[in-house]
Structure formats: structure tokens, C-alpha cells
Short mmCIF file of C-alpha atoms and ligand atoms in Angstrom, two decimals:
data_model
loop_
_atom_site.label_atom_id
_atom_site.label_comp_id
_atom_site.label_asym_id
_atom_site.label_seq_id
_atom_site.Cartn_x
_atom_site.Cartn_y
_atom_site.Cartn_z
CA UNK A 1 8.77 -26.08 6.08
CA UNK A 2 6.49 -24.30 4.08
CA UNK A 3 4.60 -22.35 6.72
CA UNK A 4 6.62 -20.16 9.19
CA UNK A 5 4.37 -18.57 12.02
CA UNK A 6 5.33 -16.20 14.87
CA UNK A 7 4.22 -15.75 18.55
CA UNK A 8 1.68 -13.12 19.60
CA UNK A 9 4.39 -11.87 21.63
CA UNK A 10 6.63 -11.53 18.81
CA UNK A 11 4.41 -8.70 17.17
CA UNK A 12 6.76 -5.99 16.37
CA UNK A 13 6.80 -3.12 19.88
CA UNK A 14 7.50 -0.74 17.43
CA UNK A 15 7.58 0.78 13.74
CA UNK A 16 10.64 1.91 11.75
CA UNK A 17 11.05 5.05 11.00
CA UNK A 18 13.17 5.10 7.53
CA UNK A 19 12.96 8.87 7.23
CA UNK A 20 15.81 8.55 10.21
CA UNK A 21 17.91 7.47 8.08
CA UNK A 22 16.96 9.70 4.85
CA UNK A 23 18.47 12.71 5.85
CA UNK A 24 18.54 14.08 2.35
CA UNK A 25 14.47 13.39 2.06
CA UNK A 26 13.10 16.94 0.01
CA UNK A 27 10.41 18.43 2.61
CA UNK A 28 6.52 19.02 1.21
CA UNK A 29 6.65 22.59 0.07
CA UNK A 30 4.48 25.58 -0.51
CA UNK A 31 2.66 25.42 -4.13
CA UNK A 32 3.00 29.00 -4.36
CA UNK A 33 5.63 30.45 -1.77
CA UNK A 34 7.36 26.82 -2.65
CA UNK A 35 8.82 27.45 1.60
CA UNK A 36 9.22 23.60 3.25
CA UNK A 37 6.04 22.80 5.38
CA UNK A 38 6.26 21.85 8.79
CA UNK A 39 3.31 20.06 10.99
CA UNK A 40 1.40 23.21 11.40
CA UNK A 41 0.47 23.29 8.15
CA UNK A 42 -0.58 19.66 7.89
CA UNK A 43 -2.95 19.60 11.73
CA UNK A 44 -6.38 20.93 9.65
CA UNK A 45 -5.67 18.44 7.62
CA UNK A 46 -4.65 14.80 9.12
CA UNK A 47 -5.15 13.64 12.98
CA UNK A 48 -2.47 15.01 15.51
CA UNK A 49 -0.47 12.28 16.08
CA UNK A 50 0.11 11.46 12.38
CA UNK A 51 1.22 14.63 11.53
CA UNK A 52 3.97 14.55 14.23
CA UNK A 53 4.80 10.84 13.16
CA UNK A 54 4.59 12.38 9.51
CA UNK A 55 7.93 14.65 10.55
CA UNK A 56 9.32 12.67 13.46
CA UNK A 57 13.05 11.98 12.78
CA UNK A 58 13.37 9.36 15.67
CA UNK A 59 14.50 6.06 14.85
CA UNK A 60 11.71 3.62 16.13
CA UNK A 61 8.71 4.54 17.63
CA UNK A 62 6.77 2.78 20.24
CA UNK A 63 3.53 1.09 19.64
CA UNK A 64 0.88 1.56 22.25
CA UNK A 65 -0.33 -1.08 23.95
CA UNK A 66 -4.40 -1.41 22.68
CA UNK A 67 -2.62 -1.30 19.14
CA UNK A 68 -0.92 -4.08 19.49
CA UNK A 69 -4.14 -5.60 20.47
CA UNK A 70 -5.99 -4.56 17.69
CA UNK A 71 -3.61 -5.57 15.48
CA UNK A 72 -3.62 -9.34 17.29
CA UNK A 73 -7.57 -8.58 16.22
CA UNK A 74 -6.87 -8.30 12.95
CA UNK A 75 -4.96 -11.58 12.36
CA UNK A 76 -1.43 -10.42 13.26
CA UNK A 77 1.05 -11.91 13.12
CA UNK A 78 0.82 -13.08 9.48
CA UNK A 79 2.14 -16.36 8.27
CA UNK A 80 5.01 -16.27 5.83
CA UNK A 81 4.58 -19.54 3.14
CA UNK A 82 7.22 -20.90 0.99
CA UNK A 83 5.87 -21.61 -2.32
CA UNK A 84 6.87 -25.52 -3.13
CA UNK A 85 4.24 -26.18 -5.09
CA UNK A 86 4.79 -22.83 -7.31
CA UNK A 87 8.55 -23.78 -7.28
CA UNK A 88 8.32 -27.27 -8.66
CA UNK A 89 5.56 -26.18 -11.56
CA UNK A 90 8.44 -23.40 -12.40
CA UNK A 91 11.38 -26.36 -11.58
CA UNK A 92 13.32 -23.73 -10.89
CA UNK A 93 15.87 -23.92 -7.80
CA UNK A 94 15.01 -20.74 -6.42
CA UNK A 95 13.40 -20.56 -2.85
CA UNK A 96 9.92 -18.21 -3.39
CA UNK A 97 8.45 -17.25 0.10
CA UNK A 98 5.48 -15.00 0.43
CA UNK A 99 4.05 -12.84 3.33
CA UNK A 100 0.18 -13.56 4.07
CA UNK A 101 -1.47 -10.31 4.22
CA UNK A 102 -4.33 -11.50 2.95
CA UNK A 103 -5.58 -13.18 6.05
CA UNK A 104 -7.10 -10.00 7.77
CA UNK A 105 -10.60 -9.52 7.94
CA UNK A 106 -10.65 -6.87 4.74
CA UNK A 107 -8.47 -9.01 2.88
CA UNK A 108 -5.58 -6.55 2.67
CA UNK A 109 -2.17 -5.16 4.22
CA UNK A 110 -4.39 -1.77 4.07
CA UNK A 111 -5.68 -2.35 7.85
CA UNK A 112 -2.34 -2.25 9.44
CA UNK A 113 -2.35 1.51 9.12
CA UNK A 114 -6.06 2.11 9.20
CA UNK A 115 -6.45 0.41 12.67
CA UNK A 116 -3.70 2.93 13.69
CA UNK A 117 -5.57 6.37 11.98
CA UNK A 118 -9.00 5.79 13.67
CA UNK A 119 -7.29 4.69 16.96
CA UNK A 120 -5.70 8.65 16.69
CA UNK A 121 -8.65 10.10 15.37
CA UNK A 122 -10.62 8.46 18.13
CA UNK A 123 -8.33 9.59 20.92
CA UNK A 124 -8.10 12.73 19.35
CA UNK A 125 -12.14 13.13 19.74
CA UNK A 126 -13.14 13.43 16.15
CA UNK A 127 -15.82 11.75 14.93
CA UNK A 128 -15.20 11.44 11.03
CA UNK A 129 -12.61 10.17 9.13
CA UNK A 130 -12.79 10.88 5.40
CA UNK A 131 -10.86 9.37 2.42
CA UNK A 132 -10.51 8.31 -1.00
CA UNK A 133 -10.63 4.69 -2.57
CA UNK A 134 -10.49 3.19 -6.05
CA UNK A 135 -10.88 -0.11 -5.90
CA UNK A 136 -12.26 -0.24 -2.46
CA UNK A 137 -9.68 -2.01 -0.27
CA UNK A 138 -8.89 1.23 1.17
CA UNK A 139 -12.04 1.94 1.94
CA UNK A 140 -13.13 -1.23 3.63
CA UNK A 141 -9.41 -1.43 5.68
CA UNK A 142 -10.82 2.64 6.76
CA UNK A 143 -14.39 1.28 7.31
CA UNK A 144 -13.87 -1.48 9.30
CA UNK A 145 -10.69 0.34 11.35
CA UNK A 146 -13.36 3.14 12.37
CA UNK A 147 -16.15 0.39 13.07
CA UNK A 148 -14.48 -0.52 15.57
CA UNK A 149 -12.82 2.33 17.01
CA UNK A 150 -16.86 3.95 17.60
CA UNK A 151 -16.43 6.74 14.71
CA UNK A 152 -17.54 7.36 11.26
CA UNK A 153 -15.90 6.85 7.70
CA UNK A 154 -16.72 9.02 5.02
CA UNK A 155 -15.43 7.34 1.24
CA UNK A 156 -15.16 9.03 -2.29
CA UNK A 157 -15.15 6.20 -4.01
CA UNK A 158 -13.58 6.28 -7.88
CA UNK A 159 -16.99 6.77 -9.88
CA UNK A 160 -15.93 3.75 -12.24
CA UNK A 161 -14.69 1.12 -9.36
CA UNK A 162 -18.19 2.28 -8.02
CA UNK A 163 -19.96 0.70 -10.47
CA UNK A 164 -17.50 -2.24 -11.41
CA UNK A 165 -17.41 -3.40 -8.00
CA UNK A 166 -20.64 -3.57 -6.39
CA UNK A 167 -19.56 -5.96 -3.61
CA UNK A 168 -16.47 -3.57 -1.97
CA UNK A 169 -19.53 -0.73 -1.41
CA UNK A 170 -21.57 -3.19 0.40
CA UNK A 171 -18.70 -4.20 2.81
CA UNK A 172 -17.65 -0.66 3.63
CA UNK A 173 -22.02 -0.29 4.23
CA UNK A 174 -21.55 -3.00 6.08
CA UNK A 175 -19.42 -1.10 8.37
CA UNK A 176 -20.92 2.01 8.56
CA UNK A 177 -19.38 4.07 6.05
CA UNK A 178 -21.37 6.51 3.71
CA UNK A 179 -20.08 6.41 0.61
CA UNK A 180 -20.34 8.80 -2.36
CA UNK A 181 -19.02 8.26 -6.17
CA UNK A 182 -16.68 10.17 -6.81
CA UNK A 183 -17.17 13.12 -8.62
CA UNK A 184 -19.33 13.46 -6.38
CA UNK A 185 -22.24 16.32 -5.70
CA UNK A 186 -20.94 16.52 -1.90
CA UNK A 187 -17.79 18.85 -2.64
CA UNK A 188 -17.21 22.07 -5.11
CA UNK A 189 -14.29 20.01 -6.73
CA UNK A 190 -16.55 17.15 -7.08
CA UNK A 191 -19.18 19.71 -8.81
CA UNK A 192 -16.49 21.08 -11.11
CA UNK A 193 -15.86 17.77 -12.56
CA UNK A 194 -19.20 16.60 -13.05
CA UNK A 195 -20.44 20.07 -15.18
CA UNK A 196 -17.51 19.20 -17.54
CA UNK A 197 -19.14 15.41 -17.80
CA UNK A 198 -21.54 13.84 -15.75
CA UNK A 199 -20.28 10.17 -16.46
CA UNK A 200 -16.85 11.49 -15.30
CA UNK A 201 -15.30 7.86 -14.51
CA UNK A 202 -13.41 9.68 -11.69
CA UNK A 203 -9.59 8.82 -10.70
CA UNK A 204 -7.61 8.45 -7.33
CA UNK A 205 -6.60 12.15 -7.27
CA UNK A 206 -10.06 13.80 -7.88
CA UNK A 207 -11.48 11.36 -4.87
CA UNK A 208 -8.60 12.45 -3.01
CA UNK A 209 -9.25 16.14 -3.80
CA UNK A 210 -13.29 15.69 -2.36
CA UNK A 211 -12.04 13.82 0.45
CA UNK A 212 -9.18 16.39 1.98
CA UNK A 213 -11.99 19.17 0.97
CA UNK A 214 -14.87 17.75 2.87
CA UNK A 215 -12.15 17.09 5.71
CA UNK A 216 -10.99 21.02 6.24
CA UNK A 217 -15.27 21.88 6.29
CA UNK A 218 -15.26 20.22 9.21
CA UNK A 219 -13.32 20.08 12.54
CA UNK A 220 -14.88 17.22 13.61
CA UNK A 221 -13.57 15.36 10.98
CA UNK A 222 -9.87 15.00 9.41
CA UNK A 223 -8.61 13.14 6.65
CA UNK A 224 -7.11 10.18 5.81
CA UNK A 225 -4.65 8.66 3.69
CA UNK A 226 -4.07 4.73 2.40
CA UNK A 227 -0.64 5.26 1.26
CA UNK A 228 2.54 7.64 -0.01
CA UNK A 229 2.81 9.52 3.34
CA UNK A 230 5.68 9.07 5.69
CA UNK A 231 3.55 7.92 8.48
CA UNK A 232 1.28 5.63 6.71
CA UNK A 233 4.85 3.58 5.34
CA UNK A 234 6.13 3.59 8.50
CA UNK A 235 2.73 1.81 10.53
CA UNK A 236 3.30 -0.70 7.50
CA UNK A 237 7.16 -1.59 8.80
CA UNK A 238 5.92 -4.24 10.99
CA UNK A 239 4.81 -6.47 8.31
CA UNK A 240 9.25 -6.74 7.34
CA UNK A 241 10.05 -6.70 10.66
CA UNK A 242 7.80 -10.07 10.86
CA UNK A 243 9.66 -11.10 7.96
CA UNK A 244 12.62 -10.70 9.44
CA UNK A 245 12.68 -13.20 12.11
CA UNK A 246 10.29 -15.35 10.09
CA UNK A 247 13.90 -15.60 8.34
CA UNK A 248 15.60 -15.60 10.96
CA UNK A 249 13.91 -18.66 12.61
CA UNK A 250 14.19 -21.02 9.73
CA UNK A 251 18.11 -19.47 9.47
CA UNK A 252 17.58 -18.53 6.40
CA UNK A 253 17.71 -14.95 4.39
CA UNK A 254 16.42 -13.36 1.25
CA UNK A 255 18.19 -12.41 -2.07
CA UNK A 256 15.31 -10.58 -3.81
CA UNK A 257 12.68 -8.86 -1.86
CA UNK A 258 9.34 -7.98 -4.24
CA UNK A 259 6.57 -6.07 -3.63
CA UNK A 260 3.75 -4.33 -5.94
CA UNK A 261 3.69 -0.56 -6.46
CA UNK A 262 0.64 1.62 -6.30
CA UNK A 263 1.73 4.43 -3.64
CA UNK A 264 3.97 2.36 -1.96
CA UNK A 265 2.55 1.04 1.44
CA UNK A 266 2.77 -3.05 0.97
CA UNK A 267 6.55 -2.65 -0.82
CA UNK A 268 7.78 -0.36 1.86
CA UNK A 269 6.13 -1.98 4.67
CA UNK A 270 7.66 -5.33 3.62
CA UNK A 271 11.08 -3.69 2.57
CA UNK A 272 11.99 -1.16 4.69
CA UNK A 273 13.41 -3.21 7.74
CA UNK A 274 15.28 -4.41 5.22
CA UNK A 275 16.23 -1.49 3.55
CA UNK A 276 17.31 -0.64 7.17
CA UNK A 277 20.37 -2.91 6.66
CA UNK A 278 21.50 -1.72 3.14
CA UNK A 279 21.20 2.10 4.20
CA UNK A 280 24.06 0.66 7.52
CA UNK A 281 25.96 -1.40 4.58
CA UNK A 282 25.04 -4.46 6.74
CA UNK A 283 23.56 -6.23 3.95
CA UNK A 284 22.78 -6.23 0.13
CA UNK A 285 19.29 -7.24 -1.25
CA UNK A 286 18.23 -6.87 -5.00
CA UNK A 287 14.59 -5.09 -3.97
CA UNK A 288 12.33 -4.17 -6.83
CA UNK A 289 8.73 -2.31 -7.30
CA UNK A 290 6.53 -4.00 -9.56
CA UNK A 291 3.87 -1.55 -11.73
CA UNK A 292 1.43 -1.81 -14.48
CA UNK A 293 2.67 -0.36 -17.51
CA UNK A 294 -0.71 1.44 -16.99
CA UNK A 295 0.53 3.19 -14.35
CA UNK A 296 4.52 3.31 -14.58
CA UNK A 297 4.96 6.00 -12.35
CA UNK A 298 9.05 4.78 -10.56
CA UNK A 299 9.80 3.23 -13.91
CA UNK A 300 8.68 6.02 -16.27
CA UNK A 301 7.88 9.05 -14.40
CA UNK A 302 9.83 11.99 -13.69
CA UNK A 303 11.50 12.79 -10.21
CA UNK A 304 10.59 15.98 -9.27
CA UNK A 305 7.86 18.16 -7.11
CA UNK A 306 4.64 17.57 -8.22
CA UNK A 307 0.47 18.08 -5.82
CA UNK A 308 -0.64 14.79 -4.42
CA UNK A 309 -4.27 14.95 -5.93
CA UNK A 310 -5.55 16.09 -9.25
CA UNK A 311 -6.97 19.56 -8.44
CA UNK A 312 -3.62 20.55 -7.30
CA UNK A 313 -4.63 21.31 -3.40
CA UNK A 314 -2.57 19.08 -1.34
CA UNK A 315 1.32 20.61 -1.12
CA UNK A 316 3.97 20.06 -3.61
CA UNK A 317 5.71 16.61 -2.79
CA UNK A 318 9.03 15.71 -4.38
CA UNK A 319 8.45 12.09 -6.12
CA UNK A 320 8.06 10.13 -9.73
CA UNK A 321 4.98 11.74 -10.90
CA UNK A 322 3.46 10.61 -14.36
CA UNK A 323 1.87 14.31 -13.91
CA UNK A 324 -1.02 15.42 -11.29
CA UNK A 325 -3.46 15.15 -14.24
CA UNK A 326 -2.77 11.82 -15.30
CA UNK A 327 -5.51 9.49 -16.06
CA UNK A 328 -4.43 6.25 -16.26
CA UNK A 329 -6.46 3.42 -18.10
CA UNK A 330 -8.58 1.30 -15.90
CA UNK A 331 -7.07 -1.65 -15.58
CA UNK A 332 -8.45 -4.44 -12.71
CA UNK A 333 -5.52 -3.25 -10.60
CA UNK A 334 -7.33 -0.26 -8.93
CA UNK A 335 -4.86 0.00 -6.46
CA UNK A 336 -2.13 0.28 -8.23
CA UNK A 337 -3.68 3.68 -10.75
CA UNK A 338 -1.71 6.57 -8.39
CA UNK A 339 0.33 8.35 -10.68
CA UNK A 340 3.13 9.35 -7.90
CA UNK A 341 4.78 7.13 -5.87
CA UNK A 342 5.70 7.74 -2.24
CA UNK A 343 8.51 10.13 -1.54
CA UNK A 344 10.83 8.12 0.23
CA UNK A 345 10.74 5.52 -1.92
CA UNK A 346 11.26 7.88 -4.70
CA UNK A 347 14.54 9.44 -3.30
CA UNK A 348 15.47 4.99 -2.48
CA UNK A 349 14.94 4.78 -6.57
CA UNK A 350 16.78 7.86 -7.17
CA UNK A 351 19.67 6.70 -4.99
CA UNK A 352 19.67 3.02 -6.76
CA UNK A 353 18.90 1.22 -3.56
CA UNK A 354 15.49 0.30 -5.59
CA UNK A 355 14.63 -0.67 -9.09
CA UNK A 356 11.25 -1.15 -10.67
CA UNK A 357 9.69 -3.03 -13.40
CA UNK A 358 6.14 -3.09 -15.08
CA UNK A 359 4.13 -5.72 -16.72
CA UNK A 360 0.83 -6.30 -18.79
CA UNK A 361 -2.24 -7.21 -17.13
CA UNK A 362 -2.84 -9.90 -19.40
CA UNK A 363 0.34 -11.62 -17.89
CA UNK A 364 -0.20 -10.37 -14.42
CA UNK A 365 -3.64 -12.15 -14.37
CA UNK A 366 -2.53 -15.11 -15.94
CA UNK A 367 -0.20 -15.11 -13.25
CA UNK A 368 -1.90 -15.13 -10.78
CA UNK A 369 -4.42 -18.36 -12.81
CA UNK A 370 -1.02 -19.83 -11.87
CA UNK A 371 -0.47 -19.46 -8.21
CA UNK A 372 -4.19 -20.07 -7.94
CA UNK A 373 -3.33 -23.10 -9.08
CA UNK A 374 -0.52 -24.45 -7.55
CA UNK A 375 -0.35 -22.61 -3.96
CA UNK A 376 -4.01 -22.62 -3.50
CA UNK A 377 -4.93 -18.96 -3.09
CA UNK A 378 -6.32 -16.40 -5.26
CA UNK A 379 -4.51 -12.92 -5.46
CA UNK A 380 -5.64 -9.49 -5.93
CA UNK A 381 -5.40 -8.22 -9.03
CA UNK A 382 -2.39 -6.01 -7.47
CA UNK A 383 -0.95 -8.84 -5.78
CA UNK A 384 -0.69 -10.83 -9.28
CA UNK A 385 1.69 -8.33 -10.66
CA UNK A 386 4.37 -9.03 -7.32
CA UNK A 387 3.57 -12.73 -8.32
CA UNK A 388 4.33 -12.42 -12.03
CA UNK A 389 8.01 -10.88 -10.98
CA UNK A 390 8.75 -13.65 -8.04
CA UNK A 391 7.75 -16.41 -11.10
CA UNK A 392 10.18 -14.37 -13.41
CA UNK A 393 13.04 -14.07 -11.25
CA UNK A 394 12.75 -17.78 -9.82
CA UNK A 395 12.91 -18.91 -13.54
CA UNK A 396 15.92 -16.47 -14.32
CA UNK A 397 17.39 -18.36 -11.41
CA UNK A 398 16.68 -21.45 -12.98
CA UNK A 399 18.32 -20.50 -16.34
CA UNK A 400 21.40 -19.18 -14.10
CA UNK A 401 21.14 -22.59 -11.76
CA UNK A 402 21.06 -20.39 -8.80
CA UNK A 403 19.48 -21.52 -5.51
CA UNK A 404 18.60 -17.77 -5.03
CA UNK A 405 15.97 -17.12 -1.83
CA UNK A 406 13.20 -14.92 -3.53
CA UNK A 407 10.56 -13.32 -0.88
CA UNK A 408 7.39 -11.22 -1.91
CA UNK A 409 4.58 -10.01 -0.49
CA UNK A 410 1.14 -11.22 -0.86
CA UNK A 411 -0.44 -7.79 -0.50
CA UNK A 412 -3.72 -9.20 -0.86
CA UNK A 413 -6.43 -11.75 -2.07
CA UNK A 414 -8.78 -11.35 -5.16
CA UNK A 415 -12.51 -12.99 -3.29
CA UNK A 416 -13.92 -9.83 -4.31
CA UNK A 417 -11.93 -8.91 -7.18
CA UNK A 418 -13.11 -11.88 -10.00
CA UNK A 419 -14.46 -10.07 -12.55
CA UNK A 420 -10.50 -8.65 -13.54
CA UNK A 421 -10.04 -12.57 -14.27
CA UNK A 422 -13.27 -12.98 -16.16
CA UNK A 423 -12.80 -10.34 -17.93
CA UNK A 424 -8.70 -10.50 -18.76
CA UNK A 425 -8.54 -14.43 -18.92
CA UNK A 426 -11.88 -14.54 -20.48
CA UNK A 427 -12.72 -17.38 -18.40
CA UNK A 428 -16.57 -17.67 -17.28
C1 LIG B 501 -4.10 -0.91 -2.20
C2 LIG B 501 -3.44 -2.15 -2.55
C3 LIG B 501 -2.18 -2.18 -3.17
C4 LIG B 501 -1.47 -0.94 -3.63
O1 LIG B 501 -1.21 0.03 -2.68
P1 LIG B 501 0.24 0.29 -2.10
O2 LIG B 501 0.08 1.48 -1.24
O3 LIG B 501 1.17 0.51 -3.24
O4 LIG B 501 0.58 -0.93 -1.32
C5 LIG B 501 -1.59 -3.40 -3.42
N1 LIG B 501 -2.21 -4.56 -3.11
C6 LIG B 501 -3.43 -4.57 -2.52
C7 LIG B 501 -4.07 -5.88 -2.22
C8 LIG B 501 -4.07 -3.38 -2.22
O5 LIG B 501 -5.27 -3.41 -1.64
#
């Protein structure tokens, strides 16, 4: 079988809640009184309802009704493929399998939790949404998600993705979005950085920074976040959940679960029903976080508390930092430049329950030449790295002649994103 589909009626009625079973997870604190934070703190800041999901300690929690609709919009649920073609090119007798987030209308897993944020903010009567993106998936996922929810997204958009990647703008215009390079003129952050040097190329945190600024102006608008937050992981849990009984349907179940690492949406989204299991010592998987070594922020940062942004005015979040200030290089991989990683997943690393490895984009890309190739389908540059560590593993299994079951996720698809393999594979 190399296609596995689900039911409408088998989209996931809820989302999983791992902080439930994290009792141990260090709170956001204070940056100067370093006190724990509670959702007070955070309701200028994000809509209502996230901020209570953001600190809810219940298990599973419900779905409504028109999001399960929207997400039936927005292609759910997603195919899960078994790589033959990929498998016989490696002849390696490993089982690959890969989950199609791709197939939405932005090309990313990124919508599954933006449809949710302007469904709140729209209930919730705002009529802005701002945010941050770098190299632009966000920002589409958050334009389109408000499009059709009847409200407004604002986007700081990295300064150098702005110019590398002409066609991501145009979508989010597309939708209705203004967009502003970021540094930007808009905010006093934005100003800051631009006196020091007005070709700033800008960097996740500065955009983030503008975006939470322009946000707490305002209180018809609130901010919003692509990734590392509690609540944004846990709208991603129904893409493993999927996965699950994709599994469970063919009677079959994975060894190796892979996902890339930016913040840590698509590999927590995929893993974390899964996770579920080990945390109840129902079930062992080897799960691992792939990075750039651009970016190496599980495999090389420190764990400790460190601000979300780069102007230091989000709270103190306990995670593997690489250091509020760091810059990393632009690589293609825009997606994958934060230099923290999501909390939870941090204190999963910390515990062992996770390991991570990094790779060159040059191999990444090439990669992904590869899968292009074989299975027909062209991944984000982000994607390619989760690919280049499913190809590694099935041939470790091949040198080991194990029949190991190796499932990642296909976070995404590279339409817009060609120039990273024009430019790395130097192919034109
Ligand atoms: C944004 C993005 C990522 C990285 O973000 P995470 O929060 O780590 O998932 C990975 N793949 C694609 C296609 C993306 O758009």
C-alpha cells in the first residue's frame, strides 16, 4: 500500500495536551522579579482562549465543531505515503512512511494552528492579528487563516526573506495581509535597529519583537505565534494522532519517528501522540529532531531560561537557547533559524525521551534532489533536512539488515522555495 487515507469522520475530536503529562515543565517567569507567570500576564498579549489553552493542565481538549470544518477546508485529513520508490533507490529494508502536510492550500503544517488563532481572535472580536515570519510560510498559513475568518493579518517579515522571496509576499497580499520588512519603520524596536544599519537583514526574534509591540498598541489587535508555545504544539497533535491509526489500519507501527526542528510545531505535532505512549511506558520509539548546523539550538544550545525574541521583551522561557541575540547564517531553511526551541520539547531532550541531530544544507538539499526524484514531490527546504535523516537511518538499517519501520513528516513542499536548490545544487 503506499497511500494510507482516513475518513472525514476520523479527524481527530480533540488535541493532546502533553503539558498533562509534564508535570515538572519550568513555568515562563518574570525577566526581572524572575516570579512564574500565570494567564494574566499573557491576555494583552495573545487571544483569550490561547492563553488558557497555553496553561490548561487537562488531558485532551475538545475541538469545536466549525474547526473541524475548517480544518476538512484545509485538506484534512492528510494522506500518509510509504516511500517504495525512495526505499528501493536506498535498497535498504527499512519501511520509510511520510505524513503529507504539504497538501494544504499554503503548502505547510503551519495552517493547522493558524485556522485555530483567527477562529479565537475572531470570536474574541478583534480585528488584527499580528506576527512574525522568516521565510513566509508562517505568514501565508496566518494570512490565509484570517482571510477567511473576516479579520486582518499584520506580518513583520525577516528584511532578508523579504527580498529573497518575492513570491511568499505576494501570497500573504493575496490574502489581505499588510506586510512590513522587518526592521521595520512601524515599531520603536524596529527604529532602533535600523539607526544602527539600515540594510539590517533582520532575524526571527527582532520580527517577533515588532510584532508583540505593535500587538500591546492596540486592543483591537493581539498577537500571534507560529510555533514554541504550549498551545500552538498542542493544535499541531492532530497531525500524530492521524498517524496513529494511519498505523493502526495497515497494522503496522513505527520504530523511528523524524521530524525537522525550527521551534518545534511539525516534530511535536507529529510526535507527541506518540510521545503520549513512552511518557505511560506503553511503548518505546527512537524519536529525533533534525536541525541545521546553522541553527543547532537542541543539539548545541544550552538548557536554561532565556526571552523568546531578540530585544528581550517577551518573558523568560526555560529551553535550549543558542542565546536571544543569536544571528544565525541565512541558510534556505528560513524556518528552521529560531535560536530556542520549544519548552516542552526542551525538558523531552533534557529527560532523553528525544535526541537531535544536524546536517549541512548542501546535503539536506541534495536530499531532497533525491526524493524529488524518486517519490515525486519537491520538499521545503526544511522538510529536506527530516528527509536527509529518514534516508540515513533507512540505510543504517540496511547496513544492520533490519526491517526497521521509519516514519517522518513531510512538513512541507518547496513550489515556492526553488531558488535554495538553484542556489545550493547550483542547478539552473
Ligand atoms: C515553519 C516550517 C518549519 C519549521 O517550524 P517548526 O515550528 O519547527 O515546525 C518546518 N517545515 C516547514 C515546511 C515550515 O514551514
Amino acid at each position: 500500500m503506499i497511500r494510507i487515507d482516513l475518513s472525514r469522520e476520523e479527524i481527530p475530536s480533540y488535541w493532546y495536551n502533553i503539558v498533562s503529562d509534564l508535570p515538572d515543565l519550568p513555568p515562563p517567569i518574570h525577566p526581572a522579579t524572575k516570579k512564574p507567570l500565570g494567564p494574566r500576564d499573557f491576555y494583552p498579549i495573545f487571544t483569550k482562549e490561547c492563553v488558557d489553552q497555553e496553561f490548561s493542565k487537562e488531558r485532551y481538549i475538545k475541538i469545536p465543531d466549525e474547526l473541524r470544518e475548517l480544518y476538512i477546508r484545509i485538506g484534512r485529513p492528510t494522506p500518509l505515503y510509504r516511500a517504495k520508490r525512495l526505499e528501493k533507490y536506498l535498497k535498504t529494508p527499512a519501511k520509510i512512511y511520510y505524513k503529507r502536510e504539504d497538501v494544504t492550500p499554503t503548502g505547510s503544517h503551519k495552517l493547522n494552528t493558524a485556522i485555530v488563532q483567527a477562529f479565537c481572535a475572531a470570536r474574541e472580536g478583534l480585528e488584527y492579528l499580528t506576527t512574525e515570519t522568516g521565510a513566509g510560510q508562517w505568514g501565508s498559513a496566518l494570512s490565509y487563516a484570517t482571510a477567511m475568518m473576516g479579520i486582518k493579518a499584520i506580518v513583520f517579515m525577516v528584511r532578508i526573506s523579504y527580498l529573497q522571496k518575492p513570491y511568499r509576499k505576494l501570497v500573504m497580499k493575496l490574502y489581505g495581509a499588510d506586510i512590513f520588512p522587518s526592521p521595520s519603520d512601524k515599531t520603536e524596536i524596529g527604529k532602533k535597529y535600523l539607526e544602527k544599519d539600515p540594510n539590517h537583514p533582520g532575524s526571527l526574534g527582532i520580527a517577533i519583537s515588532e510584532a508583540i509591540d505593535m500587538a500591546k498598541n492596540s486592543d483591537k489587535a493581539r498577537y500571534s505565534l507560529g510555533s514554541v508555545l504550549n498551545h500552538v504544539l498542542l493544535h499541531q497533535t492532530i497531525i500524530g494522532q492521524e498517524v496513529k491509526k494511519q498505523f493502526e489500519l495497515i497494522g503496522e507501527k513505527p520504530d523511528i519517528l523524524i521530524g525537522c526542528f525550527g521551534g518545534g510545531s511539525n516534530f511535536s505535532g507529529f510526535t507527541f501522540p506518540f510521545i503520549e505512549e513512552i511518557l505511560k511506558g506503553k511503548e518505546k520509539y527512537d524519536v529525533i529532531a533534525v536541525e541545521p548546523t546553522a541553527a543547532p539550538s537542541m543539539t548545541n544550545g544550552e538548557y536554561r531560561y532565556d526571552f523568546g525574541d531578540s530585544a528581550g521583551i517577551t518573558p523568560l522561557i526555560k529551553m535550549f537557547t543558542l542565546g536571544h541575540d543569536f544571528i544565525p547564517p541565512p541558510i534556505h531553511a528560513g524556518g528552521l533559524r529560531y535560536h530556542g526551541a520549544a519548552p516542552t520539547v526542551s525538558l523531552l531532550k533534557s529527560k532523553g525521551i528525544v535526541r537531535s541531530v544536524t546536517y549541512a544544507q548542501e546535503e539536506t538539499f541534495e536530499a531532497g534532489r533525491i526524493f524529488a526524484m524518486t517519490e515525486g514531490i519537491i520538499p521545503a527546504p526544511e522538510t529536506t533536512y527530516a528527509v536527509k535523516a529518514a534516508m540515513d537511518e533507512a540505510l543504517k538499517a540496511r547496513e544492520n539488515r533490519e526491517e526497521k519501520v521509519i516514519a517522518f513528516n513531510f512538513s512541507g513542499h518547496g513550489l515556492l522555495d526553488l531558488k535554495g536548490y538553484e542556489d545550493v545544487l547550483k542547478i539552473s
